mmCIF file of C-alpha atoms and ligand atoms in Angstrom:
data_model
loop_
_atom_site.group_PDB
_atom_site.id
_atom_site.type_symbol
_atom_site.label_atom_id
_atom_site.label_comp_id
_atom_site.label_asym_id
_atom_site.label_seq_id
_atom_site.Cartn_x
_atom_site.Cartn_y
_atom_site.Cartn_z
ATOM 1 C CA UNK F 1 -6.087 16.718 15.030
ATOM 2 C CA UNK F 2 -3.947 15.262 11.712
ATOM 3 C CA UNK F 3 -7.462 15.261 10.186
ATOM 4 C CA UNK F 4 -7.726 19.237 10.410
ATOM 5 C CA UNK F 5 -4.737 19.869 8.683
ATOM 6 C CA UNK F 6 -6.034 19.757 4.863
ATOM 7 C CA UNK F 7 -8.662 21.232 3.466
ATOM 8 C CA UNK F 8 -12.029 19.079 3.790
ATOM 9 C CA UNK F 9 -13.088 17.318 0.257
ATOM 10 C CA UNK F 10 -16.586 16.049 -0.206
ATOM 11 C CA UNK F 11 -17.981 12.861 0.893
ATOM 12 C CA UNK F 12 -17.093 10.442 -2.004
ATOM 13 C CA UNK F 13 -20.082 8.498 -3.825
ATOM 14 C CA UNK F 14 -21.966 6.048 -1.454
ATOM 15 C CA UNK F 15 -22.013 3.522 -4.741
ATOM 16 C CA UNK F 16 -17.697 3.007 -4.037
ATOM 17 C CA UNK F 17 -18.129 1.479 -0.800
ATOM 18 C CA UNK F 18 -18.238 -2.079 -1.122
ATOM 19 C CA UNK F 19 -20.833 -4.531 0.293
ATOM 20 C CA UNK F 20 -18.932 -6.061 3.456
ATOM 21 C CA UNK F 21 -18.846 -9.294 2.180
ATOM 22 C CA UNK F 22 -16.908 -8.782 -1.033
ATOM 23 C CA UNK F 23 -14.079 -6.426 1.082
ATOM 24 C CA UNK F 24 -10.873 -8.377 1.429
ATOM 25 C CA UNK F 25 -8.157 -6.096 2.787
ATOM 26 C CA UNK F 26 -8.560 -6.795 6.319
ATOM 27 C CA UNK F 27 -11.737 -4.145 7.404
ATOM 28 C CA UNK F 28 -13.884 -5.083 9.758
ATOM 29 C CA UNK F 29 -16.738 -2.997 8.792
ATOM 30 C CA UNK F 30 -18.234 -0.934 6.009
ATOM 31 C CA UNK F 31 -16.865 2.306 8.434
ATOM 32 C CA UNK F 32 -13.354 0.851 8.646
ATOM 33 C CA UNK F 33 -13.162 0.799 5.222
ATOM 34 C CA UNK F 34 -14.121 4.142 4.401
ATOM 35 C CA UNK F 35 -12.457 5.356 7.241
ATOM 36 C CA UNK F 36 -9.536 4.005 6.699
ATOM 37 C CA UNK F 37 -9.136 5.311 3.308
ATOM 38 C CA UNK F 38 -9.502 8.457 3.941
ATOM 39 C CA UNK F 39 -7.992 9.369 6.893
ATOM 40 C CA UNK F 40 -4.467 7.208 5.078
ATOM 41 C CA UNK F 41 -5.432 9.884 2.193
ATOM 42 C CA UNK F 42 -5.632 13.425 3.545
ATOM 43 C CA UNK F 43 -2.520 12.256 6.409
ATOM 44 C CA UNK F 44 -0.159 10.102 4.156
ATOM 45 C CA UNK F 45 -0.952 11.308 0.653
ATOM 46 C CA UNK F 46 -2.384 14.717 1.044
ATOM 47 C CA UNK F 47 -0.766 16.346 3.930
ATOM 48 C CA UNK F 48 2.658 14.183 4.887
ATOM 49 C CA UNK F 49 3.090 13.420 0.656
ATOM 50 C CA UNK F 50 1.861 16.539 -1.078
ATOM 51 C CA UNK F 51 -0.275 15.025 -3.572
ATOM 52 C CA UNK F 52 -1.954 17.621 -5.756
ATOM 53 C CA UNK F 53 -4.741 16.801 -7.767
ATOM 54 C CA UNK F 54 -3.049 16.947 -11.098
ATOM 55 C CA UNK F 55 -0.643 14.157 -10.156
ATOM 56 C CA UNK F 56 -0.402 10.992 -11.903
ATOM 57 C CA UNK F 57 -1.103 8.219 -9.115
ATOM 58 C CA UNK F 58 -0.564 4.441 -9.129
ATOM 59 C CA UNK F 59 -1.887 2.355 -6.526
ATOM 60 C CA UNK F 60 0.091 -1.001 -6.131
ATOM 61 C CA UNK F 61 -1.893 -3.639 -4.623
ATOM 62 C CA UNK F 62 -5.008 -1.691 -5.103
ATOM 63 C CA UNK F 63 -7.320 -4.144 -3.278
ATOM 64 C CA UNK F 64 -11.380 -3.142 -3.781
ATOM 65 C CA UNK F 65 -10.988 0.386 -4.152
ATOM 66 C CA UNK F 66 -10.061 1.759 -0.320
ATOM 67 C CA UNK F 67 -7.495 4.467 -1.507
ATOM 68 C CA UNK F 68 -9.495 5.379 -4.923
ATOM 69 C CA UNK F 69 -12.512 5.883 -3.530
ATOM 70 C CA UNK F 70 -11.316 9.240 -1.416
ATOM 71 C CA UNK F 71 -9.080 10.192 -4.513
ATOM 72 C CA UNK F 72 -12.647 10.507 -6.764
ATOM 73 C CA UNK F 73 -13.138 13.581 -4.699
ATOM 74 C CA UNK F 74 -9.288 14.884 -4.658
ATOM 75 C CA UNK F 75 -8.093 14.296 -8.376
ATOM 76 C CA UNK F 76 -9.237 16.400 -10.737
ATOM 77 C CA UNK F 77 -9.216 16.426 -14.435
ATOM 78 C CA UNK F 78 -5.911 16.383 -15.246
ATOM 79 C CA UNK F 79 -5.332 13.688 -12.569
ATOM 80 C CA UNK F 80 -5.255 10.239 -12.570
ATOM 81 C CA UNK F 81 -5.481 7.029 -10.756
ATOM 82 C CA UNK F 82 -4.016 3.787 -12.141
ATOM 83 C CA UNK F 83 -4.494 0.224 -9.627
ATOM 84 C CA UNK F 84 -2.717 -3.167 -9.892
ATOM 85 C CA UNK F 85 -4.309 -5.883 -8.104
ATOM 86 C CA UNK F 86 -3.951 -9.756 -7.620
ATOM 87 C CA UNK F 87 -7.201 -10.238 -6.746
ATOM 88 C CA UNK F 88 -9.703 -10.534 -9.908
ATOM 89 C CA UNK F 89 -12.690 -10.338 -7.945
ATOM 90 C CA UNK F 90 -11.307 -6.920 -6.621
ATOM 91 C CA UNK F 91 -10.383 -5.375 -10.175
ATOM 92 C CA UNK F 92 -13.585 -6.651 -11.292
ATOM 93 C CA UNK F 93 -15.815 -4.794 -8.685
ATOM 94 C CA UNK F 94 -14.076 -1.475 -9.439
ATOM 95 C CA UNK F 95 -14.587 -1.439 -13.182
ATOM 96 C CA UNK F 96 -17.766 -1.474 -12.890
ATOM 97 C CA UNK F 97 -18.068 0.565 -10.570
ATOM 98 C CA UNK F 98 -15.796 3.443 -11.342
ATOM 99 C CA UNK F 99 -17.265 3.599 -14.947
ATOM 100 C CA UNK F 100 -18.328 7.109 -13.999
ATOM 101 C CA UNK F 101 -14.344 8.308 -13.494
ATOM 102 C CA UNK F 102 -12.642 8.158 -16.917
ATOM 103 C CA UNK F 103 -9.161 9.097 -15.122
ATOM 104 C CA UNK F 104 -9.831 5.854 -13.081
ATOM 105 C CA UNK F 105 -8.563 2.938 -14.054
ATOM 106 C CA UNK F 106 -7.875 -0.776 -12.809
ATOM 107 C CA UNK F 107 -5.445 -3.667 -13.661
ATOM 108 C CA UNK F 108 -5.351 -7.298 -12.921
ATOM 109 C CA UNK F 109 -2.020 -8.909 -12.084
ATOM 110 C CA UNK F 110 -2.214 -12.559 -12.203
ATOM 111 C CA UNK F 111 0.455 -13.060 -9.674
ATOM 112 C CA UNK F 112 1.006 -15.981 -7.099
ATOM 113 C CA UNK F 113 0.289 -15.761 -3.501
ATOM 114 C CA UNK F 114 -0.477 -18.509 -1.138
ATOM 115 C CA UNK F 115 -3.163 -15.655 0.637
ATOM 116 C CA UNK F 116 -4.735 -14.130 -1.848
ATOM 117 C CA UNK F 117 -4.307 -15.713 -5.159
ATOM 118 C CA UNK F 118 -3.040 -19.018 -5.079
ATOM 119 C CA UNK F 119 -3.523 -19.932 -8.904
ATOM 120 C CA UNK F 120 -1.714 -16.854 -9.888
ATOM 121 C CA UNK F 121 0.373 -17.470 -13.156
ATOM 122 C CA UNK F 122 3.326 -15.371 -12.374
ATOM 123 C CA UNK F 123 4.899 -14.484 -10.067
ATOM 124 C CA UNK F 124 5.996 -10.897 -8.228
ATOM 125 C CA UNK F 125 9.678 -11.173 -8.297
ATOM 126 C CA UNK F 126 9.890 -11.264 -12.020
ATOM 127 C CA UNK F 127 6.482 -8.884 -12.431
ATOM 128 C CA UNK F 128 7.087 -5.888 -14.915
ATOM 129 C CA UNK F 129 4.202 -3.419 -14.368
ATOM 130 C CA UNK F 130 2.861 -2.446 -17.524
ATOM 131 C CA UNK F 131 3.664 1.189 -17.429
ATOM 132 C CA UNK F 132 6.225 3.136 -19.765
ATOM 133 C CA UNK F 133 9.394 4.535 -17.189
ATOM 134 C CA UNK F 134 8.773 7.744 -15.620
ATOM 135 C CA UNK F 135 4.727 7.406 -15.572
ATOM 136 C CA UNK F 136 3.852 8.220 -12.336
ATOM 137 C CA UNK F 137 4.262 11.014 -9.798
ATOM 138 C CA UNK F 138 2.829 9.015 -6.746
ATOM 139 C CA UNK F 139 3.206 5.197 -5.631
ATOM 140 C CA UNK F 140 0.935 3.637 -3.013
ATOM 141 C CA UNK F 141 1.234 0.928 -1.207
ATOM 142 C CA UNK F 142 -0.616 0.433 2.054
ATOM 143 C CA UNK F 143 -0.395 -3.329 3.563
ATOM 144 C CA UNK F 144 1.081 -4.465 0.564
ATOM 145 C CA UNK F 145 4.575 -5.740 1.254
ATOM 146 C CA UNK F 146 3.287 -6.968 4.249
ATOM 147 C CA UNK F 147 1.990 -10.053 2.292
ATOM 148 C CA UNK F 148 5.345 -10.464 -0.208
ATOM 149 C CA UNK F 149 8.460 -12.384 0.506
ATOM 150 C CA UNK F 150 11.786 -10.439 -0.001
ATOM 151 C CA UNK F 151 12.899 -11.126 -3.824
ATOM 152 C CA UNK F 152 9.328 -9.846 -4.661
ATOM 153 C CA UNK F 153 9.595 -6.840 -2.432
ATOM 154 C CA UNK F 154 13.144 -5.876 -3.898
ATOM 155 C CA UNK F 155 11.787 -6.240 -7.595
ATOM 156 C CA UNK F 156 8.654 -4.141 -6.730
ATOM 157 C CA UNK F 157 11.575 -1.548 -5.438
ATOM 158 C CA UNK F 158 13.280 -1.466 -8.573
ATOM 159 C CA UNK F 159 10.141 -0.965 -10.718
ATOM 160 C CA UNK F 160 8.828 1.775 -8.335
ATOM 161 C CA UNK F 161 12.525 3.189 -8.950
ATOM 162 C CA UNK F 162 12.055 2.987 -12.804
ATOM 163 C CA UNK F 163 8.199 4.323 -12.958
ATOM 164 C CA UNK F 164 8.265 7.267 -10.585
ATOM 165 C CA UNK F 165 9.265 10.319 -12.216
ATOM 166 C CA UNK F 166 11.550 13.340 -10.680
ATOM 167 C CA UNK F 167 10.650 14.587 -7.702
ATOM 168 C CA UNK F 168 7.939 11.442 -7.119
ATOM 169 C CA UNK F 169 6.987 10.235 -3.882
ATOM 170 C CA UNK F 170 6.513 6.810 -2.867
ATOM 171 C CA UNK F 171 3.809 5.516 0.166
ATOM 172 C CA UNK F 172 4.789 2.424 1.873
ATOM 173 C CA UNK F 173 3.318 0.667 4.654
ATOM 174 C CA UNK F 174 4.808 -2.491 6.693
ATOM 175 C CA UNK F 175 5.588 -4.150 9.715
ATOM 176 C CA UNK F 176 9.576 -2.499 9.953
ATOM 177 C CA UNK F 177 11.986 -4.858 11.896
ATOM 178 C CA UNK F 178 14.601 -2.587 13.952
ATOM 179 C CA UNK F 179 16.155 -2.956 16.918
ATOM 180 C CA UNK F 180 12.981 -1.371 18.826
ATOM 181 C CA UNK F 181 10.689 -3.685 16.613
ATOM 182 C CA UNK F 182 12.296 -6.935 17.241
ATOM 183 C CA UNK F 183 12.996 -6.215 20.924
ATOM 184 C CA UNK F 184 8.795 -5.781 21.212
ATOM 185 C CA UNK F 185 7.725 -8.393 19.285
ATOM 186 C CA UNK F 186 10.457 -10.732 20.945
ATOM 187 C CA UNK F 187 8.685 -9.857 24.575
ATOM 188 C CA UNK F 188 5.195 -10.652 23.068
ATOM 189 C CA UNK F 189 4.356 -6.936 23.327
ATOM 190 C CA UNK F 190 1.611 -5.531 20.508
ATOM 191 C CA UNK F 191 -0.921 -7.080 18.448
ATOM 192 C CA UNK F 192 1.150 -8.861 15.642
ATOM 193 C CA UNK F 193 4.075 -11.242 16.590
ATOM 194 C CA UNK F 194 5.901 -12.714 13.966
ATOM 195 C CA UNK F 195 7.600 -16.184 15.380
ATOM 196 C CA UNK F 196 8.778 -17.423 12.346
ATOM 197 C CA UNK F 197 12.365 -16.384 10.941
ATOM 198 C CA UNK F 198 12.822 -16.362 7.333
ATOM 199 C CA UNK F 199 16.441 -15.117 6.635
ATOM 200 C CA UNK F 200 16.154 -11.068 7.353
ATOM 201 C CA UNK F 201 12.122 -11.480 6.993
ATOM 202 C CA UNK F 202 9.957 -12.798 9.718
ATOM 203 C CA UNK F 203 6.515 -14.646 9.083
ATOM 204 C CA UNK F 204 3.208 -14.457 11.007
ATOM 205 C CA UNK F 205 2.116 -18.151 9.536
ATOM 206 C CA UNK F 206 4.998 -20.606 7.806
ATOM 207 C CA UNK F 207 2.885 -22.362 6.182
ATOM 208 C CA UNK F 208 0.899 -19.572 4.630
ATOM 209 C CA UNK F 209 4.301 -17.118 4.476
ATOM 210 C CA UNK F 210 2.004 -14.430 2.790
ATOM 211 C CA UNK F 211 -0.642 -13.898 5.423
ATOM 212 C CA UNK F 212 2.502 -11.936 7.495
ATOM 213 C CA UNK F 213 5.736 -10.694 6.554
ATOM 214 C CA UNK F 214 7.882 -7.989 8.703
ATOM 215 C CA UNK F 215 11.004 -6.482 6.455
ATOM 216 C CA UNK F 216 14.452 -5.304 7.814
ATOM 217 C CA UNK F 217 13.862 -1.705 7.744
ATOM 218 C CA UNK F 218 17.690 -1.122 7.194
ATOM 219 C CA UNK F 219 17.564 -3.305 3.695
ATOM 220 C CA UNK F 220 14.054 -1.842 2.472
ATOM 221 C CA UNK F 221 15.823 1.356 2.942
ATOM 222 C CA UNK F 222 19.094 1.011 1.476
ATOM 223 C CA UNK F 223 16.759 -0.939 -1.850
ATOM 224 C CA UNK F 224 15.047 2.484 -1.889
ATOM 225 C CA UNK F 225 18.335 4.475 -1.693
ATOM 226 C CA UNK F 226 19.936 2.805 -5.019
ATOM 227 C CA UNK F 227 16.937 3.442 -6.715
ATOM 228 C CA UNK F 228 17.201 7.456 -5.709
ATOM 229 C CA UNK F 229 14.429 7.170 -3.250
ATOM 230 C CA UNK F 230 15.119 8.551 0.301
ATOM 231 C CA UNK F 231 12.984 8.562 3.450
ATOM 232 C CA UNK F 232 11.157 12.170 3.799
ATOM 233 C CA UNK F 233 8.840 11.532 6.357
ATOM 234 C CA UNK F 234 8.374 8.665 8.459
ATOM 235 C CA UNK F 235 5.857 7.123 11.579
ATOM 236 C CA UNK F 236 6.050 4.213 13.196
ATOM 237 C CA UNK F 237 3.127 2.366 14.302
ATOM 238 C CA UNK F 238 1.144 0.424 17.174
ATOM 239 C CA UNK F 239 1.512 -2.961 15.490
ATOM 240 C CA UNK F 240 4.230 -3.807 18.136
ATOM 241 C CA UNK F 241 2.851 -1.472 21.137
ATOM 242 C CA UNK F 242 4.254 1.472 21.138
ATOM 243 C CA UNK F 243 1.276 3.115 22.261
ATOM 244 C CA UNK F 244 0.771 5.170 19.486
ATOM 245 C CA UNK F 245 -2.456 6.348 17.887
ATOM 246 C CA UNK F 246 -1.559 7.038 14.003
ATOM 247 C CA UNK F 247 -4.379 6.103 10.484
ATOM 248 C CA UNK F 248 -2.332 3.345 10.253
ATOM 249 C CA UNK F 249 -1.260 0.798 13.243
ATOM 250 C CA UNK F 250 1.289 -0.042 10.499
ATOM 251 C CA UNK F 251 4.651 1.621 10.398
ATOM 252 C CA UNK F 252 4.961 4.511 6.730
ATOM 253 C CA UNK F 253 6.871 6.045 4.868
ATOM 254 C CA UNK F 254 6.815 8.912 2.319
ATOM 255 C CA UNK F 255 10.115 9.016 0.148
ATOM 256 C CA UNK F 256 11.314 11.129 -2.308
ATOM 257 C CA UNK F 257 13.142 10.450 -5.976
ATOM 258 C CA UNK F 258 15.504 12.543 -6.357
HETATM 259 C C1 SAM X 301 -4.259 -5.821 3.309
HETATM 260 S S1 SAM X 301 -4.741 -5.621 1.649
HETATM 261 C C2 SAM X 301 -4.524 -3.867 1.410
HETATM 262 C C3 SAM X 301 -5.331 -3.366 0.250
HETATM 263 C C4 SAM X 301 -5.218 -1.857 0.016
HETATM 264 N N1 SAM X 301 -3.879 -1.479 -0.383
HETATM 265 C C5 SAM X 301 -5.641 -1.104 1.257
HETATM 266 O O1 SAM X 301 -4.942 -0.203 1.679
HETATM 267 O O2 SAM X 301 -6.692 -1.433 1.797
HETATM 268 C C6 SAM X 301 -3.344 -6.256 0.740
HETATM 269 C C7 SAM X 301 -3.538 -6.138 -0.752
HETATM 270 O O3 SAM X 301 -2.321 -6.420 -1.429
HETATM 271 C C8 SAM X 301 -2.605 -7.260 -2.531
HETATM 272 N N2 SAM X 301 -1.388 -8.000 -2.845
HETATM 273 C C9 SAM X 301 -0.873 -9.050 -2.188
HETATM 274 N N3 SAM X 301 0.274 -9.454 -2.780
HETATM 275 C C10 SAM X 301 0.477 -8.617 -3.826
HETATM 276 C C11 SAM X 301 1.468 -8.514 -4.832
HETATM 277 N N4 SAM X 301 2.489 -9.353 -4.896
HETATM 278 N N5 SAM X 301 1.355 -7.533 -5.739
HETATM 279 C C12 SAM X 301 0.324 -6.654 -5.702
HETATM 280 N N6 SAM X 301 -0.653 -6.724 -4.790
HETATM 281 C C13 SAM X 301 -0.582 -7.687 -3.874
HETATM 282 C C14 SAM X 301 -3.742 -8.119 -2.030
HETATM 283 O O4 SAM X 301 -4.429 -8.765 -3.056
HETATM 284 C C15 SAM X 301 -4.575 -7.113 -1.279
HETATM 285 O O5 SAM X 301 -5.457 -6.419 -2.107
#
């Protein structure tokens, strides 16, 4: 029903979806990755976060173009669409293939992880993205600190604090550890159990930390809250069985700067 709530946009270009063998953010199929994107777009960014077309958007952990290819059919001139991603092969694929959208644009960030980039140079903890302060009125990112450690995730926090402008909302996506979370995953209830504790994070895989990484929802949020960010919408997801059937099995968040 979610999906009647915004006004219906055109089918974006059949040339965006990527062969099934180059995806790499975890779809299945050419369907879930279309699908996917869009329905995250018109519930999370659209409808829940109020993105308007002439918004300034950056897409952290951009991947092979899930979330931009909807936006080609939301953003309009005046719009724009900036993505950072680890993965070369990823950035590579949408340059060329977003040539047509001038307001599109992608960035590699040659940053370390064990998962998806393991002769990254740098590393995300001490990452500055390379945006001026206040560039953005939107922040994405969907399965992204899911695959970070914590120092990584609290320096993203403090750049998202320092690029979003006034009034910017911020789209975040993660396995949430609460009292409700834990006492699920403890009883082996829901598709993702994460056995391994890491100080307040908890890991799928030790040996690969970055294929898995729940958060402490009540740290995540009080990062967001000294950077003026508070929680304006959230949903929690299926990842731990609650029976719930949302776009993403993930638990989101929209929040505000104020
Ligand atoms: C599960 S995929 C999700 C991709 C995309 N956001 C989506 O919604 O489909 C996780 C993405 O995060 C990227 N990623 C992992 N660690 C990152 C980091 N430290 N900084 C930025 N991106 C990262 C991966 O390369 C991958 O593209």
């Amino acid at each position: 029903m979610y999906f009647l709530k915004v006004a219906k946009h055109p089918d974006p270009d059949a040339s965006l979806t990527p062969p099934l063998k180059q995806i790499f953010d975890g779809s299945h199929t050419t369907e879930a990755f279309q699908n996917g994107g869009e329905a995250a777009t018109r519930e999370y960014l659209i409808h829940r976060g109020r993105l308007k077309p002439d918004e300034r958007v950056l897409d952290i952990g951009s991947g092979i173009g899930k979330i931009a290819r909807p936006l080609t059919v939301y953003l309009d001139a005046k719009g724009s669409y900036d993505g950072v991603e680890i993965v070369k092969d990823g950035v590579e694929w949408c340059d060329t293939h977003y040539e047509r959208f001038p307001n599109f644009r992608f960035h590699h960030a040659d940053i370390y992880s064990k998962h998806y980039n393991a002769s990254g140079t740098t590393h995300d903890h001490e990452y500055r993205f390379p945006f001026d302060d206040l560039s953005f009125d939107f922040i994405i990112l969907r399965s992204v600190f899911t695959h970070m450690l914590k120092e990584g995730v609290e320096n993203y926090i403090r750049e998202i604090g320092r690029l979003l402008c006034k009034g910017g909302r911020c789209f975040v996506t993660g396995f949430f550890l609460n009292p409700d979370s834990i006492r699920r995953t403890e009883n082996g209830v829901g598709e993702w159990v994460f056995p391994h504790r890491r100080g307040s994070i908890r890991l799928l895989d030790d040996a690969v930390p970055e294929r898995g990484v729940a958060h402490d929802e009540a740290h995540l949020r009080a990062q967001f809250a000294e950077q003026g960010l508070d929680l304006a919408d959230a949903t929690y997801g299926d990842w731990c069985g609650r029976g719930v059937t949302l776009p993403t099995i993930q638990d989101a968040w929209i929040l505000v700067k104020s």
